[in-house]
PDB file of C-alpha atoms in Angstrom:
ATOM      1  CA  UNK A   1      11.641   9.151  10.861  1.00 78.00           C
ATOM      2  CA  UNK A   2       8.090   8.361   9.966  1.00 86.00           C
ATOM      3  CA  UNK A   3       6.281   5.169  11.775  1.00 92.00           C
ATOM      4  CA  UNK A   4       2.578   3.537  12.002  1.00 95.00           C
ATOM      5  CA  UNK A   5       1.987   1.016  14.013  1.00 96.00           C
ATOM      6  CA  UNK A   6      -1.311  -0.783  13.994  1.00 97.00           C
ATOM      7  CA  UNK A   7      -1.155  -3.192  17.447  1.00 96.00           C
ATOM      8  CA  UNK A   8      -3.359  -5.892  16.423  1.00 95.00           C
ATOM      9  CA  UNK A   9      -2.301  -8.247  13.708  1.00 94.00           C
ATOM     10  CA  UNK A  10      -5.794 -10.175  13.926  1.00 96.00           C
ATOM     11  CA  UNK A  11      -8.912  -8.997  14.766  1.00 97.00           C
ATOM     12  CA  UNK A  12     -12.169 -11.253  15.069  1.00 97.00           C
ATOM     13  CA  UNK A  13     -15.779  -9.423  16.026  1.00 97.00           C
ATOM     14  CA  UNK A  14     -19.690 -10.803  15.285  1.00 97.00           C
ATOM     15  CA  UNK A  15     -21.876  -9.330  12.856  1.00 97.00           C
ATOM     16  CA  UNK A  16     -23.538  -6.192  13.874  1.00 97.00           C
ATOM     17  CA  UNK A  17     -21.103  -5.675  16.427  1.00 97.00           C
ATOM     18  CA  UNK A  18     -18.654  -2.396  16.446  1.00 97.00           C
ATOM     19  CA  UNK A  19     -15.129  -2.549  15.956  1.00 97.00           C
ATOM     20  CA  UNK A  20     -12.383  -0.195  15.735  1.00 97.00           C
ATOM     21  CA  UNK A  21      -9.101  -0.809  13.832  1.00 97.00           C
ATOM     22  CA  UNK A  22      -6.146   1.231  15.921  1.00 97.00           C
ATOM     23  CA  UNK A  23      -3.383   3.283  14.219  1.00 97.00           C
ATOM     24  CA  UNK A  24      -0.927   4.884  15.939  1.00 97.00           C
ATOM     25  CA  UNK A  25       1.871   6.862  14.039  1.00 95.00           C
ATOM     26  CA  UNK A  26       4.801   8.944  15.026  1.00 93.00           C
ATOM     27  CA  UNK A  27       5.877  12.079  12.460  1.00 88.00           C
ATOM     28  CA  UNK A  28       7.115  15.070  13.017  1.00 84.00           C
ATOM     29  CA  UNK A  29       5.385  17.090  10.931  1.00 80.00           C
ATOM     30  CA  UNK A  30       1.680  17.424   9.880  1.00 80.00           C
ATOM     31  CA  UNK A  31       1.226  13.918   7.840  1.00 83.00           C
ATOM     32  CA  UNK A  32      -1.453  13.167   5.856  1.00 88.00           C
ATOM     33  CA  UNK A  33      -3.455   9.833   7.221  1.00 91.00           C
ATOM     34  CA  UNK A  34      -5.010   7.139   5.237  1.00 93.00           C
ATOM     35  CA  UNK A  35      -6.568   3.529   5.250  1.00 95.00           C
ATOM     36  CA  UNK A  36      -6.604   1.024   2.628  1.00 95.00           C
ATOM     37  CA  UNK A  37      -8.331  -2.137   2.212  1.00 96.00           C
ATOM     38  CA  UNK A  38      -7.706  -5.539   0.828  1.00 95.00           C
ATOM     39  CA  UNK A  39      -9.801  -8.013   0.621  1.00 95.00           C
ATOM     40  CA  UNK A  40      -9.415 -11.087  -0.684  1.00 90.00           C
ATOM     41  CA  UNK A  41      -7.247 -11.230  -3.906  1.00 83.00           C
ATOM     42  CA  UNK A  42      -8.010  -8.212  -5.035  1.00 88.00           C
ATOM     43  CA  UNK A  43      -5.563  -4.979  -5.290  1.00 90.00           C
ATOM     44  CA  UNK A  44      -5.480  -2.899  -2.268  1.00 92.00           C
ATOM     45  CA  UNK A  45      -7.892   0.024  -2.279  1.00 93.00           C
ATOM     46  CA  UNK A  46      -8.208   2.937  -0.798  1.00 92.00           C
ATOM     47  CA  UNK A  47     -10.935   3.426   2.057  1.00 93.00           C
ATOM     48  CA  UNK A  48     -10.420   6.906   4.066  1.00 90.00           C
ATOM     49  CA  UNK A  49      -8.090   9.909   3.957  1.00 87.00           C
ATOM     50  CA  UNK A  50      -8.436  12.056   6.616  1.00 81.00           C
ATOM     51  CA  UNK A  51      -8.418  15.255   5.139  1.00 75.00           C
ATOM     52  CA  UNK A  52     -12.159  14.297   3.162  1.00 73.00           C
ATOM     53  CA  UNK A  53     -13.282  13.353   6.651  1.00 71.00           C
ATOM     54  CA  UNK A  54     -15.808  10.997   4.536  1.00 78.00           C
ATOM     55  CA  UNK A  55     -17.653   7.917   5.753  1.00 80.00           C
ATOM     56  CA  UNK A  56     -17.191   5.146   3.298  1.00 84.00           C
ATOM     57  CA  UNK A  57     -18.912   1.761   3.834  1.00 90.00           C
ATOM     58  CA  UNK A  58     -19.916   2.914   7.589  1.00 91.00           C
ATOM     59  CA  UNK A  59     -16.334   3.749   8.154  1.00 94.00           C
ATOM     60  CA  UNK A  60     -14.853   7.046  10.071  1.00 92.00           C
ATOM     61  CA  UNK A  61     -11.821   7.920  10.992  1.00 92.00           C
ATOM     62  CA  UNK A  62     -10.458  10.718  13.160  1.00 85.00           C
ATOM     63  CA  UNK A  63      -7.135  11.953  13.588  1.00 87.00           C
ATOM     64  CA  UNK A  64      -6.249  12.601  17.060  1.00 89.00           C
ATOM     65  CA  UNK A  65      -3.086  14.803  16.478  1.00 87.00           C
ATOM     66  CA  UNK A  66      -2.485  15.013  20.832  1.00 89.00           C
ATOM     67  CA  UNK A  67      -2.641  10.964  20.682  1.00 90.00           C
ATOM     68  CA  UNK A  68      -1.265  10.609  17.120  1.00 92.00           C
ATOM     69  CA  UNK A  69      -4.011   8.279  16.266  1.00 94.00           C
ATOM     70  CA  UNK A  70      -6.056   7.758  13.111  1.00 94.00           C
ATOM     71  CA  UNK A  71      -8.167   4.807  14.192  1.00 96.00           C
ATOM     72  CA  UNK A  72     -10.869   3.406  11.987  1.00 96.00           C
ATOM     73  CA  UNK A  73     -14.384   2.803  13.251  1.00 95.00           C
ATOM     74  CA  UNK A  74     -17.434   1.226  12.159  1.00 96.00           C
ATOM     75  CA  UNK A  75     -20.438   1.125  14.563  1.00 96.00           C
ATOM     76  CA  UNK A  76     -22.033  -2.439  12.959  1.00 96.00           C
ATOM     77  CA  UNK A  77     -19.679  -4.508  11.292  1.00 97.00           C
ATOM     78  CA  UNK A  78     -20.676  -6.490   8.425  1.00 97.00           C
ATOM     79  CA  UNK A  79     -19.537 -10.107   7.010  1.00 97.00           C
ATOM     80  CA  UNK A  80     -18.514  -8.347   4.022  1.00 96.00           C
ATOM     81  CA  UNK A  81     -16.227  -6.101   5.784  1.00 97.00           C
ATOM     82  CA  UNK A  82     -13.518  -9.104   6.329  1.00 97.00           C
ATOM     83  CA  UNK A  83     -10.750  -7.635   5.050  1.00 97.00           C
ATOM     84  CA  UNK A  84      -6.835  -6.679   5.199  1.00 96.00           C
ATOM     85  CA  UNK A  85      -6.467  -3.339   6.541  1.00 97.00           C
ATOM     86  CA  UNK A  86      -3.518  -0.760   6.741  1.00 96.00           C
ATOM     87  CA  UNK A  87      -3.177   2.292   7.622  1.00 96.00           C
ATOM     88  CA  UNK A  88      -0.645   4.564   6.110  1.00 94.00           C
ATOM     89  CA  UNK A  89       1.091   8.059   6.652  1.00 93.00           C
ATOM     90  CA  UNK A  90       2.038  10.334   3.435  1.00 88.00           C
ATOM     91  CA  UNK A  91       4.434  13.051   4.464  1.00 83.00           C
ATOM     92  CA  UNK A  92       4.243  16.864   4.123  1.00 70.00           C
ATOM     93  CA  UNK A  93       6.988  16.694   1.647  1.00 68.00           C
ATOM     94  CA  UNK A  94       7.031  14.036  -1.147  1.00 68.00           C
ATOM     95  CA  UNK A  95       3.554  13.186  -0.209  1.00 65.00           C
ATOM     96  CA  UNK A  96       3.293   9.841  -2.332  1.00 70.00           C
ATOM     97  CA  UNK A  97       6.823   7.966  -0.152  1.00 82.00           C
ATOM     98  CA  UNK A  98       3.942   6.389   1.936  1.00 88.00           C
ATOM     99  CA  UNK A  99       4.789   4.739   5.113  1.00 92.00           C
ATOM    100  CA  UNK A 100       1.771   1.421   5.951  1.00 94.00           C
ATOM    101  CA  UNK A 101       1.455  -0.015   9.033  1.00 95.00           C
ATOM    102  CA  UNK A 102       1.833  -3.937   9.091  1.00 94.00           C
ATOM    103  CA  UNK A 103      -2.104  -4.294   8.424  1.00 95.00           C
ATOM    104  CA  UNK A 104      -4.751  -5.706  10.903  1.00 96.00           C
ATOM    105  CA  UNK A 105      -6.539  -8.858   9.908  1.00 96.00           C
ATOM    106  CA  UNK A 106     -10.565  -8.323  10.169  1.00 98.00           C
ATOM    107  CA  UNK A 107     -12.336 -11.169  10.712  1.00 98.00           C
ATOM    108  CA  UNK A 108     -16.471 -10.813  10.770  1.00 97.00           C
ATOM    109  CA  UNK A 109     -18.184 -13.799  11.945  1.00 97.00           C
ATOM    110  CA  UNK A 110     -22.110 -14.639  10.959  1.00 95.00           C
TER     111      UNK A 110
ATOM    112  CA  UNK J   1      -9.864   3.588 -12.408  1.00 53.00           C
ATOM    113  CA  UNK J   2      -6.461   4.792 -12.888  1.00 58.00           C
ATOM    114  CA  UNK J   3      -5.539   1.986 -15.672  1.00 85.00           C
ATOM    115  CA  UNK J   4      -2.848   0.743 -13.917  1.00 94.00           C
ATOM    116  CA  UNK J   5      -1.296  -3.125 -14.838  1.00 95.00           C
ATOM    117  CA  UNK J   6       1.178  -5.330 -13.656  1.00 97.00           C
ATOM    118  CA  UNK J   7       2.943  -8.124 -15.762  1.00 96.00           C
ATOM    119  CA  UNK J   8       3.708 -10.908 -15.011  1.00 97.00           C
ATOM    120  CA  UNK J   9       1.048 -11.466 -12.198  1.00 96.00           C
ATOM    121  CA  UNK J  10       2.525 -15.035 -10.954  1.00 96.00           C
ATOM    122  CA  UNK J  11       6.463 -16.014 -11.673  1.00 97.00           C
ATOM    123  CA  UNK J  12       8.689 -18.958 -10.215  1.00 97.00           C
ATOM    124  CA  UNK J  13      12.074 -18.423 -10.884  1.00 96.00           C
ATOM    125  CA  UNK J  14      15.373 -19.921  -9.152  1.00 96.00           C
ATOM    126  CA  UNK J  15      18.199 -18.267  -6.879  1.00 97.00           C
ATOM    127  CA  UNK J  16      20.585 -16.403  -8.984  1.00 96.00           C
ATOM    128  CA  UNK J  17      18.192 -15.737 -12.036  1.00 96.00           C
ATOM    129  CA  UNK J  18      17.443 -11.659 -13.403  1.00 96.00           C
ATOM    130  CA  UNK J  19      13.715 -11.131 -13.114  1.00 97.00           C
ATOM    131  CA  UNK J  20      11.755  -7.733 -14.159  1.00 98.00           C
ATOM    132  CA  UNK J  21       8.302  -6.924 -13.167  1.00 98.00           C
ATOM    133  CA  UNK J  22       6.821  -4.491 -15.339  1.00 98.00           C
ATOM    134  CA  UNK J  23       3.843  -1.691 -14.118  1.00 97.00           C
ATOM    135  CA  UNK J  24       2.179   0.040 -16.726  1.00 97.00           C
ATOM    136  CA  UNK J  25      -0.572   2.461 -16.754  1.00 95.00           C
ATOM    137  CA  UNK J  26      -2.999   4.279 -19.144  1.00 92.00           C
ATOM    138  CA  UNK J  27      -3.170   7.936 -17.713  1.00 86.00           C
ATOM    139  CA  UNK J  28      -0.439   9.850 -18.021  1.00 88.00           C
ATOM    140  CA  UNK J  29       0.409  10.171 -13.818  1.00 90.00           C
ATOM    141  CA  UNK J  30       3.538  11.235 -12.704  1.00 90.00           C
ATOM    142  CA  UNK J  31       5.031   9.735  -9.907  1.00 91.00           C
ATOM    143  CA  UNK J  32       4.625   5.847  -9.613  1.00 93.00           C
ATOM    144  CA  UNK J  33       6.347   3.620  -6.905  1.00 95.00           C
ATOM    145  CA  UNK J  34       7.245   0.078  -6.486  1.00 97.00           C
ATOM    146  CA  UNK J  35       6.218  -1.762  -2.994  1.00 96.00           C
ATOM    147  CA  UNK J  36       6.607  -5.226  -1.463  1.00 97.00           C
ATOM    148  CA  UNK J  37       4.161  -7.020   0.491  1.00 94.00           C
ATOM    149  CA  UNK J  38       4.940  -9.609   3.081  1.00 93.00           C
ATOM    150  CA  UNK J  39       3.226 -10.917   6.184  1.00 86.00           C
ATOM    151  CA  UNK J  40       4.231  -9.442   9.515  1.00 83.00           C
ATOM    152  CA  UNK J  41       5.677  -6.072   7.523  1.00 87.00           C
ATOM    153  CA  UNK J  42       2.972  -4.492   5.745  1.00 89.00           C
ATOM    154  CA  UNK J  43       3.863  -3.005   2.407  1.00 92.00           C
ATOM    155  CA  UNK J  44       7.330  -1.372   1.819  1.00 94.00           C
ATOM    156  CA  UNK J  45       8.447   1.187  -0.337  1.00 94.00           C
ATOM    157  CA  UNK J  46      11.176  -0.305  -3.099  1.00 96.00           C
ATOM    158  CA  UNK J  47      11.685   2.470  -5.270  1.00 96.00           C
ATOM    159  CA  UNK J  48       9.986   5.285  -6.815  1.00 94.00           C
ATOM    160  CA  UNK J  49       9.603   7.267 -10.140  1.00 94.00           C
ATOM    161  CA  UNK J  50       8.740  10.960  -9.871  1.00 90.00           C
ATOM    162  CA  UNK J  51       9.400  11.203 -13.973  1.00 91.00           C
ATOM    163  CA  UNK J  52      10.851   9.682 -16.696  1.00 94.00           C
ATOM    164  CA  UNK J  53      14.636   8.616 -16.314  1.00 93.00           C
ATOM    165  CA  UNK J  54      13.952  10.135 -12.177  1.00 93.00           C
ATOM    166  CA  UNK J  55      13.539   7.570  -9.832  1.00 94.00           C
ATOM    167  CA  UNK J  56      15.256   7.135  -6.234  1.00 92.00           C
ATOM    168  CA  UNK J  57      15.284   4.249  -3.265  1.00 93.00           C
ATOM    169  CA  UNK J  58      13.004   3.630  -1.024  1.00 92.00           C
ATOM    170  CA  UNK J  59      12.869   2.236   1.942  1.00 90.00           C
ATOM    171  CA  UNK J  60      13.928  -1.436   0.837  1.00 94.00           C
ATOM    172  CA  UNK J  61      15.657  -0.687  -2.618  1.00 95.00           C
ATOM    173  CA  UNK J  62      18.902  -3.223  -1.883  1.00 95.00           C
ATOM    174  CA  UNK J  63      18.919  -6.035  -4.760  1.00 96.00           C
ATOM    175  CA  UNK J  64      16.512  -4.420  -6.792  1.00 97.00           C
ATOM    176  CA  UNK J  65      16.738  -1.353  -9.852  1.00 97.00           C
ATOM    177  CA  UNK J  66      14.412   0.108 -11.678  1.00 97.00           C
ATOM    178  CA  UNK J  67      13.691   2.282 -14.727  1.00 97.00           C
ATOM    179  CA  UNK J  68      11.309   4.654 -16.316  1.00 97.00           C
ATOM    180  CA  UNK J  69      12.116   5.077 -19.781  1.00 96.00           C
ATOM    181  CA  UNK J  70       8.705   6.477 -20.644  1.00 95.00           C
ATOM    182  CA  UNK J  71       5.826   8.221 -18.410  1.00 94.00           C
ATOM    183  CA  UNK J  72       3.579   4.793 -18.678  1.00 95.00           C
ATOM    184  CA  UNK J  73       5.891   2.199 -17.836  1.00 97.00           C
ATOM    185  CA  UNK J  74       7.898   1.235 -14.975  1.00 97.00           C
ATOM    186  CA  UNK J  75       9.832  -1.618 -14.288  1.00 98.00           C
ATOM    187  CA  UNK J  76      11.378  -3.528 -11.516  1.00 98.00           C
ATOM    188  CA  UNK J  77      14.599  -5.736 -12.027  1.00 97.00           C
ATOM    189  CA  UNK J  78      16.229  -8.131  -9.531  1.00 97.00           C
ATOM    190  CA  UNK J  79      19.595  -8.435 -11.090  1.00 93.00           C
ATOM    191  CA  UNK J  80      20.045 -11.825  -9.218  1.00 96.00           C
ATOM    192  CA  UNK J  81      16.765 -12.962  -7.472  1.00 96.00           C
ATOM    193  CA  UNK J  82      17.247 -14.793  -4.057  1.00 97.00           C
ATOM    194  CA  UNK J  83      15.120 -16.329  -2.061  1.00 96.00           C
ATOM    195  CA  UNK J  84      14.545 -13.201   0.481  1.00 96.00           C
ATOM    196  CA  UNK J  85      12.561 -11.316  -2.451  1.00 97.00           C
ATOM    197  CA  UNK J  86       9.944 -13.610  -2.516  1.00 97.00           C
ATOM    198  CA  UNK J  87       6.754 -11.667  -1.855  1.00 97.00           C
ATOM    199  CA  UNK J  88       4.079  -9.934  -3.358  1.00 96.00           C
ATOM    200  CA  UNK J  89       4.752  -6.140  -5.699  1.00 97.00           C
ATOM    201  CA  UNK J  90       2.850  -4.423  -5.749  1.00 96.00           C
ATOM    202  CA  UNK J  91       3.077  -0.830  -8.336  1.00 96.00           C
ATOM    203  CA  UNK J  92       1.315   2.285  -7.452  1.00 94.00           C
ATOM    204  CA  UNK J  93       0.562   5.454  -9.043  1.00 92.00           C
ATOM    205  CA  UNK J  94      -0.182   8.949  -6.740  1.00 89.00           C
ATOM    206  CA  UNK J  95      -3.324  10.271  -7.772  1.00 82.00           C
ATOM    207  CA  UNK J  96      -3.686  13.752  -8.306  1.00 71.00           C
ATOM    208  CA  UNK J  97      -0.403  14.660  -8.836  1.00 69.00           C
ATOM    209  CA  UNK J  98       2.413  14.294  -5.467  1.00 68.00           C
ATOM    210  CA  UNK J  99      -0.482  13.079  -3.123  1.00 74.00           C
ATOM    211  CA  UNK J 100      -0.662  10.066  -0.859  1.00 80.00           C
ATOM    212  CA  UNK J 101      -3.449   8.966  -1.998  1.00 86.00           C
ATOM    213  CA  UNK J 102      -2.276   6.306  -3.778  1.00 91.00           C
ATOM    214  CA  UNK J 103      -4.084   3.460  -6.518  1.00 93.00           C
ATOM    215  CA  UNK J 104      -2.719   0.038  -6.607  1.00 95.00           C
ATOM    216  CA  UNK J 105      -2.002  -2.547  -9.372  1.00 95.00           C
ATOM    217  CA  UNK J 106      -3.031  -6.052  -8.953  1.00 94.00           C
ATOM    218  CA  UNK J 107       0.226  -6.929  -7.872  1.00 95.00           C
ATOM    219  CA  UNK J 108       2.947  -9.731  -8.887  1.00 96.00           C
ATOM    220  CA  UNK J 109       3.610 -12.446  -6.991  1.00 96.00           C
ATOM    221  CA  UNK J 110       6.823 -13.567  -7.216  1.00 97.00           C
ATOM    222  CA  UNK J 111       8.374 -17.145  -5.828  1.00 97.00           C
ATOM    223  CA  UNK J 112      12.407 -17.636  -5.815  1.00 97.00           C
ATOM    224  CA  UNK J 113      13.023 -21.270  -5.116  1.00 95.00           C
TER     225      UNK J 113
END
């Protein structure tokens, strides 16, 4: 069975400060990693695979396959950066039957 | 943008009452899935499409049915809506073919009273 887990549920940091967004997941395969974003009433979008290994918005990711990890980073956060944010897992077979973590709450305060 | 819509966007509806959702997009993609979104649980997977007239459950598929009856729409029915399916649906379309990289609809948020 596929699982992500993303500990925090809420997540508050300053402006200009770094923060990092933890994803842990548990597959037995070779999944494919992602983060989406929400922010406020708007559709969820997608932010980072980890195949591109892309920054997007001052975002990285890595996938740590020996910690099964796929945290997101971003050295200086930014107000506009408050957001919803899940992480998912897309398995090696019937890639799109996503799995999303329960989402971590970003909070960036002035 | 993948032209993808959802209809209605805001219902209230009682306890015991049919309800369909309806996704419907613009470009042709194959595979399209149904998710619900509620606080504390992230988004799970209803059902999916992978073509018209094939769709299977996902991980939450109990009370709800769907069906694809052409490539651009798909549509989510709760036979008898209770108060438990109160949330937010979102539909979703795989970009790129079988991928996981997935685009989102605005979603539907539905209230059973």
């Amino acid at each position: 069975a596929q699982r992500v887990t993303q500990p925090e549920k809420l997540l508050s940091v300053f402006k200009g400060a770094p923060v990092e967004l933890k994803c842990n997941y548990s597959y037995s395969g070779s999944p494919e990693l992602f983060w989406y974003v929400q922010y406020s009433r708007q559709r969820l979008q997608l932010l980072l695979r980890h195949i591109s290994r892309e920054s997007i918005k001052g975002f990285t990711a890595d996938l740590n396959k020996g910690e099964t990890s796929f945290h997101l980073k971003k050295p200086f956060a930014q107000e506009e950066d408050s957001a919803m944010y899940y992480c998912a897992l897309s398995p090696n077979t019937n890639a799109g039957k996503s799995t999303f973590g329960d989402g971590t709450t970003l909070t960036v305060k002035p | 943008d993948a032209g993808i819509t959802q209809s209605p966007r805001h219902k209230v509806t009682e306890t015991g009452t049919p309800v369909t959702l309806r996704c419907h997009q613009t470009e042709n993609h194959r595979y399209m899935y149904w998710y619900r979104q509620d606080p504390g649980h992230g988004l799970r997977l209803i059902h999916y499409s992978y073509g018209v007239k094939d769709t299977d459950k996902g991980e939450v598929s109990d009370g709800y049915s769907v069906s694809r009856s052409k490539t651009e729409d798909f549509l989510l029915t709760l036979e008898s809506a209770t108060s438990s399916q109160t949330s937010v649906y979102f539909c979703a379309i795989s970009v790129g073919g079988n991928t996981g990289e997935l685009f989102f609809g605005e979603g539907s948020r539905l209230t059973v009273l």
